[in-house]
Amino acid sequence: MVFSSLTFLYLFLPITLLIYFLVKKTPLRNAVLVIASLFFYAWGEPKTVFLLIITVFIEYIFGILIENSRYDKKKCKTLLIISIAFPLLLLGIFKYLGFFVKTLNILLFGLLPEVKITLPIGISFYTFQIISYVVDVYREKAPVQKSFFKLLLYISMFPQLIAGPIVRYVDIMNNVDKREISLKDFATGLQRFLPGLAKKAILANFAGKLATTLIGGDLAKLSTAGAWLGIIAYTFQIYFDFSAYSDMAIGMGKMFGFEFLENFNYPYISKSITDFWRRWHISLSSFFRDYVYIPLGGNREHHIRNMLIVWVLTGFWHGANWNFILWGLYYFLLLVLEKKVIGKYIEKMPIINRLYSLFFIIIGWVFFYFEDLGSLFKTLGLLFGISSNPGITATDKILFANYLPLLIICVIACTPVKKAVMTVLNNISLKGEKEQKIVGGVTIVFNFILLLLSTAAIVGSSFNPFLYFRF
Amino acid sequence: MDNSEDKLQQKSRSERRAKIVFERNKRLISFCLTLVIAATTVLIGFISIVDKDKEISVKENRKLAEKPKYSTSSFFKGEYTSSFDEYYSDNFPLRNMFISINKGLESLLTKKSNKNGIVIMNKANSDMSGEGIDKDGNKVTKSSAPIEKTTLPPIEQQEVTQSGSIILTDNSAMEIYYKNEEALENYANLINRIKNKLPNTRVISMLVPTSIEVLTPDPTYNTGEYSQKAAIQFAYSKMQKNIYKVNSLTTLNIHRDKYIYFRSDHHWTALGAYYGYTAFCKTTKQTAVPLSKLQRGRKDNFLGSLYRQSQSSVLANNPDYVDYYLPRRQTTGEIYQTIDMTDEPYPLSVIATNITDDNKYLVFIQGDQPLEKIETSNKNGKSILVIKESYGNALVPFLCDNYQTVYVIDPRSINGDLATFISANHINDLLIINYMFATSNPTFIDAFDAMVGY
């Protein structure tokens, strides 16, 4: 099931919330949430839901074994290694085996049979989540969870199961046993969920249409201007798509009584590429930092080697294809460059540093978008005018003029305008009861309109996939 | 001193009171927000469960998804859940209202036209397959029950391709054409191949441009890579000299101020087809029947393929009409499913004047049928086979004036060897008529290729 679908919004979510709030006790609420979450997952993955349950169960056992082997450091460590290897092995099979076989076949001249395995949705996310749990138990950062059921709740919670954020056990473990959801919390959650929904159903999807029109088809006729407009549209699409999913996850988490950490922090106003990776998919980069980079030595020993490993893995996590590895390497090079050479100069150049960042971020998305390397390099060539294709066509001008209102809104939505607006509104409501009620009324009407427009956009589109859905 | 302490206490008390009021109002607002959103979703959700399912969407010209039957196996295959999502979406309450709101949103954000009034849009996926009309002029869809001989099988093939763009002017829609020389050369070779198997048959190629070539609002769309004129010339240059090549473009251009193309459909009108027919006659040295000699009729309120794809209100406010011209000869027609014509045929009207379906273009020879045989009262012993997609449908009625027998084959719905068919039935002329987009449409080309054979 997808958040931006009618089945989810008008059947699954209202029914789940109704039942959840009808049962008052936390253990019952946990049961409701687990059952609903497994149903949610099974709706899209009727067979591999069992893979999810089995993986969590095995890791649950490992967690207990690790806890009980504290006296024997060697045994403890061995258990940890196996408990990390097991889900990674599953991830490797389900996500990467086909790719490995394909690559080997190039060297073996097609000897091996083709392997095509459907990727279970969310496996990249829940694999990392369960690994973070066993490692935190090992490091004694988190107490072992003695109830399999509660561990399953943590992993399978539907707001964050399919596309993140990669929630750490330590962040929600207190809420597992005790949750109090006030009306204010619920309303706050709603006010996070609904704008996220609109961001996805309207902004991301419409930007996606522009991207597909330009770079989603035959590149033979694509002009330089068309390539730029197309990749910029994609830049908007992927940000709104993914961050909207996190918004909805955080909003729904709040409605159910859980606090998830922020996953995006206005990445397109970054002042450097280093800054960008502190703002984009924060839960992933912090996972790699805490569970790969620092254990390998961080910036203390083998700094460059560690960065290389982390960035190749980051790229590869996003997709079983060479273009994703290239994307990771691309950022590795930029980050090393910044760390070792230009970082301190970039810092001191306001505006230029933001333009510099945007430029490289946009180019980065070219590596991310094209899984076919031929198209990838052709588009790169196009962007820099190295091609026989025209510079600009009438179609490009018309498309730009048509989509201009959307593009303007997209640009605004990339900036922390919302914060500024919220501050202004808050100051107005502090002035008095009447002002507060007016602002409140406006908020209610605004959110209602968002719901209406999002529903209309979903009904109006027959095809509404999430981009980060290959995880 | 007491006074100032009092004042301080008073101030902090009123501050506290204000804070309590603020928090209380905050709760009230939270409550109202929750209530409004919950009420909306629960109400709509409730209606969606209890309301009756609809069968057809008139607006979208298609059948709506039916409620899927649950079975454990279909659930585990994922079929049940995806069918359910589709069914739920198709039968969502106030669906048409939401679609209209979405259109409004789209126009606001993505389709402001520029000063030339041109808007470009992606073509939406459109399911144009499986439309047919029976002898009573009523629609029959592919998924109907077993067909009796009094009704007709499905007939309109999917032609408007899945990718590409449409431009919308202030009163019409047109599909953007891109010249594909590889496809054009391949097409020309097909024509050459069939000619080489038919030394005694006159083989005529007729490539027809669409409205964007003739009526474009912006010269970009019919020059350079977009030029259908250049594409036609290129294709003809790759055909052998012993193939007759019809220049329909010049005639259509001369008459561009007349209603020769539909505004909301990718086809030409019967009038456009007539001008094409005159060009055909000129090439094959025949006499074109004067238009004035033909009885005419009209079907009003036609919104065609490009409307279905764009849902543009510009088109809806200015619908097309379908004029038809009845052949002056007496005609009797039959529809066969197999190329050896051994099956029991369905009846065919060259002009299906009793059509009730929305897709009024189907009035011409009842749309795309596998094999049609028309006998006319012009007993001159001459026969022609027309290989076509739906562009040819509007032209065939005029051919009934010049031939005793007119065969029509749509390669997409029939198999068989063309050369064998032509010699078995002693056919004099072979006309292959296609609009430019068909030359790069794999469905048509592959089917035609298979019938040409080696």
JSON list of N, CA, C and O in Angstrom, two decimals, chain A residues 206-254:
[
{"chain": "A", "resi": 206, "resn": "PHE", "atom": "N", "xyz": [3.51, 16.55, -10.27]},
{"chain": "A", "resi": 206, "resn": "PHE", "atom": "CA", "xyz": [3.49, 17.46, -11.41]},
{"chain": "A", "resi": 206, "resn": "PHE", "atom": "C", "xyz": [4.91, 17.73, -11.92]},
{"chain": "A", "resi": 206, "resn": "PHE", "atom": "O", "xyz": [5.16, 17.76, -13.13]},
{"chain": "A", "resi": 207, "resn": "ALA", "atom": "N", "xyz": [5.84, 17.92, -10.99]},
{"chain": "A", "resi": 207, "resn": "ALA", "atom": "CA", "xyz": [7.23, 18.10, -11.42]},
{"chain": "A", "resi": 207, "resn": "ALA", "atom": "C", "xyz": [7.69, 16.86, -12.17]},
{"chain": "A", "resi": 207, "resn": "ALA", "atom": "O", "xyz": [8.42, 16.94, -13.16]},
{"chain": "A", "resi": 208, "resn": "GLY", "atom": "N", "xyz": [7.23, 15.71, -11.70]},
{"chain": "A", "resi": 208, "resn": "GLY", "atom": "CA", "xyz": [7.58, 14.45, -12.35]},
{"chain": "A", "resi": 208, "resn": "GLY", "atom": "C", "xyz": [7.09, 14.39, -13.78]},
{"chain": "A", "resi": 208, "resn": "GLY", "atom": "O", "xyz": [7.74, 13.85, -14.66]},
{"chain": "A", "resi": 209, "resn": "LYS", "atom": "N", "xyz": [5.89, 14.96, -14.02]},
{"chain": "A", "resi": 209, "resn": "LYS", "atom": "CA", "xyz": [5.36, 14.96, -15.38]},
{"chain": "A", "resi": 209, "resn": "LYS", "atom": "C", "xyz": [6.28, 15.73, -16.30]},
{"chain": "A", "resi": 209, "resn": "LYS", "atom": "O", "xyz": [6.57, 15.32, -17.43]},
{"chain": "A", "resi": 210, "resn": "LEU", "atom": "N", "xyz": [6.76, 16.88, -15.82]},
{"chain": "A", "resi": 210, "resn": "LEU", "atom": "CA", "xyz": [7.66, 17.69, -16.64]},
{"chain": "A", "resi": 210, "resn": "LEU", "atom": "C", "xyz": [8.95, 16.93, -16.90]},
{"chain": "A", "resi": 210, "resn": "LEU", "atom": "O", "xyz": [9.44, 16.89, -18.03]},
{"chain": "A", "resi": 211, "resn": "ALA", "atom": "N", "xyz": [9.47, 16.29, -15.85]},
{"chain": "A", "resi": 211, "resn": "ALA", "atom": "CA", "xyz": [10.72, 15.54, -16.01]},
{"chain": "A", "resi": 211, "resn": "ALA", "atom": "C", "xyz": [10.54, 14.43, -17.04]},
{"chain": "A", "resi": 211, "resn": "ALA", "atom": "O", "xyz": [11.37, 14.25, -17.92]},
{"chain": "A", "resi": 212, "resn": "THR", "atom": "N", "xyz": [9.45, 13.70, -16.93]},
{"chain": "A", "resi": 212, "resn": "THR", "atom": "CA", "xyz": [9.22, 12.58, -17.84]},
{"chain": "A", "resi": 212, "resn": "THR", "atom": "C", "xyz": [9.05, 13.06, -19.28]},
{"chain": "A", "resi": 212, "resn": "THR", "atom": "O", "xyz": [9.55, 12.45, -20.21]},
{"chain": "A", "resi": 213, "resn": "THR", "atom": "N", "xyz": [8.33, 14.18, -19.45]},
{"chain": "A", "resi": 213, "resn": "THR", "atom": "CA", "xyz": [8.13, 14.72, -20.79]},
{"chain": "A", "resi": 213, "resn": "THR", "atom": "C", "xyz": [9.48, 14.98, -21.46]},
{"chain": "A", "resi": 213, "resn": "THR", "atom": "O", "xyz": [9.66, 14.71, -22.64]},
{"chain": "A", "resi": 214, "resn": "LEU", "atom": "N", "xyz": [10.41, 15.52, -20.68]},
{"chain": "A", "resi": 214, "resn": "LEU", "atom": "CA", "xyz": [11.67, 15.93, -21.29]},
{"chain": "A", "resi": 214, "resn": "LEU", "atom": "C", "xyz": [12.71, 14.81, -21.34]},
{"chain": "A", "resi": 214, "resn": "LEU", "atom": "O", "xyz": [13.25, 14.53, -22.39]},
{"chain": "A", "resi": 215, "resn": "ILE", "atom": "N", "xyz": [12.99, 14.19, -20.18]},
{"chain": "A", "resi": 215, "resn": "ILE", "atom": "CA", "xyz": [14.10, 13.24, -20.15]},
{"chain": "A", "resi": 215, "resn": "ILE", "atom": "C", "xyz": [13.65, 11.80, -19.93]},
{"chain": "A", "resi": 215, "resn": "ILE", "atom": "O", "xyz": [14.47, 10.90, -19.82]},
{"chain": "A", "resi": 216, "resn": "GLY", "atom": "N", "xyz": [12.34, 11.57, -19.92]},
{"chain": "A", "resi": 216, "resn": "GLY", "atom": "CA", "xyz": [11.87, 10.23, -19.64]},
{"chain": "A", "resi": 216, "resn": "GLY", "atom": "C", "xyz": [11.69, 9.38, -20.87]},
{"chain": "A", "resi": 216, "resn": "GLY", "atom": "O", "xyz": [11.33, 8.22, -20.80]},
{"chain": "A", "resi": 217, "resn": "GLY", "atom": "N", "xyz": [11.91, 9.98, -22.04]},
{"chain": "A", "resi": 217, "resn": "GLY", "atom": "CA", "xyz": [11.63, 9.23, -23.25]},
{"chain": "A", "resi": 217, "resn": "GLY", "atom": "C", "xyz": [12.85, 9.13, -24.15]},
{"chain": "A", "resi": 217, "resn": "GLY", "atom": "O", "xyz": [13.96, 8.89, -23.69]},
{"chain": "A", "resi": 218, "resn": "ASP", "atom": "N", "xyz": [12.62, 9.37, -25.41]},
{"chain": "A", "resi": 218, "resn": "ASP", "atom": "CA", "xyz": [13.67, 9.26, -26.39]},
{"chain": "A", "resi": 218, "resn": "ASP", "atom": "C", "xyz": [14.60, 10.48, -26.31]},
{"chain": "A", "resi": 218, "resn": "ASP", "atom": "O", "xyz": [14.17, 11.60, -26.54]},
{"chain": "A", "resi": 219, "resn": "LEU", "atom": "N", "xyz": [15.85, 10.25, -25.99]},
{"chain": "A", "resi": 219, "resn": "LEU", "atom": "CA", "xyz": [16.77, 11.38, -25.82]},
{"chain": "A", "resi": 219, "resn": "LEU", "atom": "C", "xyz": [17.32, 11.88, -27.14]},
{"chain": "A", "resi": 219, "resn": "LEU", "atom": "O", "xyz": [18.05, 12.87, -27.18]},
{"chain": "A", "resi": 220, "resn": "ALA", "atom": "N", "xyz": [16.99, 11.19, -28.22]},
{"chain": "A", "resi": 220, "resn": "ALA", "atom": "CA", "xyz": [17.55, 11.56, -29.52]},
{"chain": "A", "resi": 220, "resn": "ALA", "atom": "C", "xyz": [17.20, 12.99, -29.89]},
{"chain": "A", "resi": 220, "resn": "ALA", "atom": "O", "xyz": [17.94, 13.69, -30.55]},
{"chain": "A", "resi": 221, "resn": "LYS", "atom": "N", "xyz": [15.99, 13.42, -29.46]},
{"chain": "A", "resi": 221, "resn": "LYS", "atom": "CA", "xyz": [15.54, 14.75, -29.86]},
{"chain": "A", "resi": 221, "resn": "LYS", "atom": "C", "xyz": [15.75, 15.80, -28.78]},
{"chain": "A", "resi": 221, "resn": "LYS", "atom": "O", "xyz": [15.33, 16.94, -28.93]},
{"chain": "A", "resi": 222, "resn": "LEU", "atom": "N", "xyz": [16.39, 15.40, -27.68]},
{"chain": "A", "resi": 222, "resn": "LEU", "atom": "CA", "xyz": [16.47, 16.32, -26.54]},
{"chain": "A", "resi": 222, "resn": "LEU", "atom": "C", "xyz": [17.46, 17.43, -26.79]},
{"chain": "A", "resi": 222, "resn": "LEU", "atom": "O", "xyz": [18.57, 17.22, -27.26]},
{"chain": "A", "resi": 223, "resn": "SER", "atom": "N", "xyz": [17.07, 18.66, -26.44]},
{"chain": "A", "resi": 223, "resn": "SER", "atom": "CA", "xyz": [17.96, 19.80, -26.60]},
{"chain": "A", "resi": 223, "resn": "SER", "atom": "C", "xyz": [18.68, 20.05, -25.28]},
{"chain": "A", "resi": 223, "resn": "SER", "atom": "O", "xyz": [18.33, 19.49, -24.25]},
{"chain": "A", "resi": 224, "resn": "THR", "atom": "N", "xyz": [19.69, 20.93, -25.31]},
{"chain": "A", "resi": 224, "resn": "THR", "atom": "CA", "xyz": [20.41, 21.27, -24.09]},
{"chain": "A", "resi": 224, "resn": "THR", "atom": "C", "xyz": [19.48, 21.90, -23.06]},
{"chain": "A", "resi": 224, "resn": "THR", "atom": "O", "xyz": [19.47, 21.53, -21.89]},
{"chain": "A", "resi": 225, "resn": "ALA", "atom": "N", "xyz": [18.70, 22.87, -23.53]},
{"chain": "A", "resi": 225, "resn": "ALA", "atom": "CA", "xyz": [17.77, 23.52, -22.60]},
{"chain": "A", "resi": 225, "resn": "ALA", "atom": "C", "xyz": [16.77, 22.51, -22.05]},
{"chain": "A", "resi": 225, "resn": "ALA", "atom": "O", "xyz": [16.44, 22.53, -20.87]},
{"chain": "A", "resi": 226, "resn": "GLY", "atom": "N", "xyz": [16.32, 21.62, -22.92]},
{"chain": "A", "resi": 226, "resn": "GLY", "atom": "CA", "xyz": [15.38, 20.59, -22.48]},
{"chain": "A", "resi": 226, "resn": "GLY", "atom": "C", "xyz": [15.99, 19.70, -21.43]},
{"chain": "A", "resi": 226, "resn": "GLY", "atom": "O", "xyz": [15.34, 19.32, -20.46]},
{"chain": "A", "resi": 227, "resn": "ALA", "atom": "N", "xyz": [17.27, 19.35, -21.63]},
{"chain": "A", "resi": 227, "resn": "ALA", "atom": "CA", "xyz": [17.94, 18.50, -20.65]},
{"chain": "A", "resi": 227, "resn": "ALA", "atom": "C", "xyz": [18.03, 19.21, -19.30]},
{"chain": "A", "resi": 227, "resn": "ALA", "atom": "O", "xyz": [17.78, 18.60, -18.25]},
{"chain": "A", "resi": 228, "resn": "TRP", "atom": "N", "xyz": [18.40, 20.48, -19.33]},
{"chain": "A", "resi": 228, "resn": "TRP", "atom": "CA", "xyz": [18.50, 21.23, -18.06]},
{"chain": "A", "resi": 228, "resn": "TRP", "atom": "C", "xyz": [17.14, 21.32, -17.38]},
{"chain": "A", "resi": 228, "resn": "TRP", "atom": "O", "xyz": [17.01, 21.05, -16.18]},
{"chain": "A", "resi": 229, "resn": "LEU", "atom": "N", "xyz": [16.13, 21.70, -18.14]},
{"chain": "A", "resi": 229, "resn": "LEU", "atom": "CA", "xyz": [14.80, 21.83, -17.56]},
{"chain": "A", "resi": 229, "resn": "LEU", "atom": "C", "xyz": [14.32, 20.50, -17.01]},
{"chain": "A", "resi": 229, "resn": "LEU", "atom": "O", "xyz": [13.76, 20.40, -15.92]},
{"chain": "A", "resi": 230, "resn": "GLY", "atom": "N", "xyz": [14.61, 19.44, -17.76]},
{"chain": "A", "resi": 230, "resn": "GLY", "atom": "CA", "xyz": [14.19, 18.11, -17.32]},
{"chain": "A", "resi": 230, "resn": "GLY", "atom": "C", "xyz": [14.86, 17.68, -16.04]},
{"chain": "A", "resi": 230, "resn": "GLY", "atom": "O", "xyz": [14.21, 17.19, -15.11]},
{"chain": "A", "resi": 231, "resn": "ILE", "atom": "N", "xyz": [16.16, 17.87, -15.95]},
{"chain": "A", "resi": 231, "resn": "ILE", "atom": "CA", "xyz": [16.86, 17.40, -14.75]},
{"chain": "A", "resi": 231, "resn": "ILE", "atom": "C", "xyz": [16.54, 18.29, -13.55]},
{"chain": "A", "resi": 231, "resn": "ILE", "atom": "O", "xyz": [16.51, 17.82, -12.41]},
{"chain": "A", "resi": 232, "resn": "ILE", "atom": "N", "xyz": [16.25, 19.56, -13.80]},
{"chain": "A", "resi": 232, "resn": "ILE", "atom": "CA", "xyz": [15.83, 20.44, -12.70]},
{"chain": "A", "resi": 232, "resn": "ILE", "atom": "C", "xyz": [14.46, 20.00, -12.20]},
{"chain": "A", "resi": 232, "resn": "ILE", "atom": "O", "xyz": [14.21, 19.95, -10.99]},
{"chain": "A", "resi": 233, "resn": "ALA", "atom": "N", "xyz": [13.59, 19.66, -13.14]},
{"chain": "A", "resi": 233, "resn": "ALA", "atom": "CA", "xyz": [12.27, 19.15, -12.73]},
{"chain": "A", "resi": 233, "resn": "ALA", "atom": "C", "xyz": [12.43, 17.89, -11.89]},
{"chain": "A", "resi": 233, "resn": "ALA", "atom": "O", "xyz": [11.76, 17.70, -10.87]},
{"chain": "A", "resi": 234, "resn": "TYR", "atom": "N", "xyz": [13.36, 17.03, -12.29]},
{"chain": "A", "resi": 234, "resn": "TYR", "atom": "CA", "xyz": [13.60, 15.81, -11.53]},
{"chain": "A", "resi": 234, "resn": "TYR", "atom": "C", "xyz": [14.18, 16.13, -10.16]},
{"chain": "A", "resi": 234, "resn": "TYR", "atom": "O", "xyz": [13.86, 15.48, -9.17]},
{"chain": "A", "resi": 235, "resn": "THR", "atom": "N", "xyz": [15.06, 17.13, -10.12]},
{"chain": "A", "resi": 235, "resn": "THR", "atom": "CA", "xyz": [15.63, 17.57, -8.84]},
{"chain": "A", "resi": 235, "resn": "THR", "atom": "C", "xyz": [14.52, 17.93, -7.86]},
{"chain": "A", "resi": 235, "resn": "THR", "atom": "O", "xyz": [14.56, 17.55, -6.69]},
{"chain": "A", "resi": 236, "resn": "PHE", "atom": "N", "xyz": [13.51, 18.65, -8.35]},
{"chain": "A", "resi": 236, "resn": "PHE", "atom": "CA", "xyz": [12.36, 18.96, -7.51]},
{"chain": "A", "resi": 236, "resn": "PHE", "atom": "C", "xyz": [11.59, 17.70, -7.16]},
{"chain": "A", "resi": 236, "resn": "PHE", "atom": "O", "xyz": [11.23, 17.46, -6.02]},
{"chain": "A", "resi": 237, "resn": "GLN", "atom": "N", "xyz": [11.36, 16.89, -8.18]},
{"chain": "A", "resi": 237, "resn": "GLN", "atom": "CA", "xyz": [10.51, 15.72, -7.98]},
{"chain": "A", "resi": 237, "resn": "GLN", "atom": "C", "xyz": [11.05, 14.81, -6.89]},
{"chain": "A", "resi": 237, "resn": "GLN", "atom": "O", "xyz": [10.33, 14.41, -5.99]},
{"chain": "A", "resi": 238, "resn": "ILE", "atom": "N", "xyz": [12.34, 14.49, -6.97]},
{"chain": "A", "resi": 238, "resn": "ILE", "atom": "CA", "xyz": [12.87, 13.51, -6.03]},
{"chain": "A", "resi": 238, "resn": "ILE", "atom": "C", "xyz": [12.89, 14.06, -4.61]},
{"chain": "A", "resi": 238, "resn": "ILE", "atom": "O", "xyz": [12.62, 13.35, -3.64]},
{"chain": "A", "resi": 239, "resn": "TYR", "atom": "N", "xyz": [13.15, 15.35, -4.48]},
{"chain": "A", "resi": 239, "resn": "TYR", "atom": "CA", "xyz": [13.15, 15.93, -3.13]},
{"chain": "A", "resi": 239, "resn": "TYR", "atom": "C", "xyz": [11.75, 15.94, -2.54]},
{"chain": "A", "resi": 239, "resn": "TYR", "atom": "O", "xyz": [11.53, 15.51, -1.41]},
{"chain": "A", "resi": 240, "resn": "PHE", "atom": "N", "xyz": [10.78, 16.44, -3.33]},
{"chain": "A", "resi": 240, "resn": "PHE", "atom": "CA", "xyz": [9.43, 16.51, -2.78]},
{"chain": "A", "resi": 240, "resn": "PHE", "atom": "C", "xyz": [8.87, 15.12, -2.53]},
{"chain": "A", "resi": 240, "resn": "PHE", "atom": "O", "xyz": [8.19, 14.87, -1.55]},
{"chain": "A", "resi": 241, "resn": "ASP", "atom": "N", "xyz": [9.15, 14.20, -3.43]},
{"chain": "A", "resi": 241, "resn": "ASP", "atom": "CA", "xyz": [8.67, 12.84, -3.30]},
{"chain": "A", "resi": 241, "resn": "ASP", "atom": "C", "xyz": [9.17, 12.21, -2.00]},
{"chain": "A", "resi": 241, "resn": "ASP", "atom": "O", "xyz": [8.40, 11.74, -1.16]},
{"chain": "A", "resi": 242, "resn": "PHE", "atom": "N", "xyz": [10.48, 12.24, -1.83]},
{"chain": "A", "resi": 242, "resn": "PHE", "atom": "CA", "xyz": [11.09, 11.55, -0.71]},
{"chain": "A", "resi": 242, "resn": "PHE", "atom": "C", "xyz": [10.84, 12.27, 0.61]},
{"chain": "A", "resi": 242, "resn": "PHE", "atom": "O", "xyz": [10.49, 11.66, 1.61]},
{"chain": "A", "resi": 243, "resn": "SER", "atom": "N", "xyz": [11.01, 13.60, 0.61]},
{"chain": "A", "resi": 243, "resn": "SER", "atom": "CA", "xyz": [10.81, 14.32, 1.87]},
{"chain": "A", "resi": 243, "resn": "SER", "atom": "C", "xyz": [9.35, 14.30, 2.27]},
{"chain": "A", "resi": 243, "resn": "SER", "atom": "O", "xyz": [9.02, 14.30, 3.46]},
{"chain": "A", "resi": 244, "resn": "ALA", "atom": "N", "xyz": [8.44, 14.23, 1.29]},
{"chain": "A", "resi": 244, "resn": "ALA", "atom": "CA", "xyz": [7.02, 14.14, 1.61]},
{"chain": "A", "resi": 244, "resn": "ALA", "atom": "C", "xyz": [6.74, 12.85, 2.35]},
{"chain": "A", "resi": 244, "resn": "ALA", "atom": "O", "xyz": [5.97, 12.81, 3.29]},
{"chain": "A", "resi": 245, "resn": "TYR", "atom": "N", "xyz": [7.37, 11.78, 1.87]},
{"chain": "A", "resi": 245, "resn": "TYR", "atom": "CA", "xyz": [7.19, 10.51, 2.53]},
{"chain": "A", "resi": 245, "resn": "TYR", "atom": "C", "xyz": [7.64, 10.58, 3.98]},
{"chain": "A", "resi": 245, "resn": "TYR", "atom": "O", "xyz": [6.99, 10.08, 4.89]},
{"chain": "A", "resi": 246, "resn": "SER", "atom": "N", "xyz": [8.79, 11.24, 4.20]},
{"chain": "A", "resi": 246, "resn": "SER", "atom": "CA", "xyz": [9.27, 11.41, 5.58]},
{"chain": "A", "resi": 246, "resn": "SER", "atom": "C", "xyz": [8.31, 12.28, 6.39]},
{"chain": "A", "resi": 246, "resn": "SER", "atom": "O", "xyz": [8.04, 12.00, 7.55]},
{"chain": "A", "resi": 247, "resn": "ASP", "atom": "N", "xyz": [7.80, 13.35, 5.76]},
{"chain": "A", "resi": 247, "resn": "ASP", "atom": "CA", "xyz": [6.82, 14.20, 6.46]},
{"chain": "A", "resi": 247, "resn": "ASP", "atom": "C", "xyz": [5.63, 13.38, 6.90]},
{"chain": "A", "resi": 247, "resn": "ASP", "atom": "O", "xyz": [5.17, 13.49, 8.04]},
{"chain": "A", "resi": 248, "resn": "MET", "atom": "N", "xyz": [5.11, 12.58, 5.99]},
{"chain": "A", "resi": 248, "resn": "MET", "atom": "CA", "xyz": [3.92, 11.79, 6.31]},
{"chain": "A", "resi": 248, "resn": "MET", "atom": "C", "xyz": [4.25, 10.77, 7.39]},
{"chain": "A", "resi": 248, "resn": "MET", "atom": "O", "xyz": [3.46, 10.52, 8.30]},
{"chain": "A", "resi": 249, "resn": "ALA", "atom": "N", "xyz": [5.47, 10.19, 7.31]},
{"chain": "A", "resi": 249, "resn": "ALA", "atom": "CA", "xyz": [5.88, 9.22, 8.32]},
{"chain": "A", "resi": 249, "resn": "ALA", "atom": "C", "xyz": [5.95, 9.88, 9.69]},
{"chain": "A", "resi": 249, "resn": "ALA", "atom": "O", "xyz": [5.40, 9.37, 10.68]},
{"chain": "A", "resi": 250, "resn": "ILE", "atom": "N", "xyz": [6.59, 11.03, 9.74]},
{"chain": "A", "resi": 250, "resn": "ILE", "atom": "CA", "xyz": [6.74, 11.74, 11.02]},
{"chain": "A", "resi": 250, "resn": "ILE", "atom": "C", "xyz": [5.37, 12.17, 11.54]},
{"chain": "A", "resi": 250, "resn": "ILE", "atom": "O", "xyz": [5.07, 12.03, 12.73]},
{"chain": "A", "resi": 251, "resn": "GLY", "atom": "N", "xyz": [4.54, 12.68, 10.65]},
{"chain": "A", "resi": 251, "resn": "GLY", "atom": "CA", "xyz": [3.21, 13.12, 11.04]},
{"chain": "A", "resi": 251, "resn": "GLY", "atom": "C", "xyz": [2.38, 11.98, 11.59]},
{"chain": "A", "resi": 251, "resn": "GLY", "atom": "O", "xyz": [1.77, 12.09, 12.66]},
{"chain": "A", "resi": 252, "resn": "MET", "atom": "N", "xyz": [2.38, 10.87, 10.90]},
{"chain": "A", "resi": 252, "resn": "MET", "atom": "CA", "xyz": [1.59, 9.71, 11.36]},
{"chain": "A", "resi": 252, "resn": "MET", "atom": "C", "xyz": [2.19, 9.14, 12.63]},
{"chain": "A", "resi": 252, "resn": "MET", "atom": "O", "xyz": [1.47, 8.72, 13.53]},
{"chain": "A", "resi": 253, "resn": "GLY", "atom": "N", "xyz": [3.55, 9.13, 12.69]},
{"chain": "A", "resi": 253, "resn": "GLY", "atom": "CA", "xyz": [4.19, 8.66, 13.92]},
{"chain": "A", "resi": 253, "resn": "GLY", "atom": "C", "xyz": [3.67, 9.43, 15.10]},
{"chain": "A", "resi": 253, "resn": "GLY", "atom": "O", "xyz": [3.30, 8.87, 16.14]},
{"chain": "A", "resi": 254, "resn": "LYS", "atom": "N", "xyz": [3.59, 10.74, 14.93]},
{"chain": "A", "resi": 254, "resn": "LYS", "atom": "CA", "xyz": [3.12, 11.60, 16.01]},
{"chain": "A", "resi": 254, "resn": "LYS", "atom": "C", "xyz": [1.67, 11.29, 16.37]},
{"chain": "A", "resi": 254, "resn": "LYS", "atom": "O", "xyz": [1.30, 11.29, 17.53]}
]
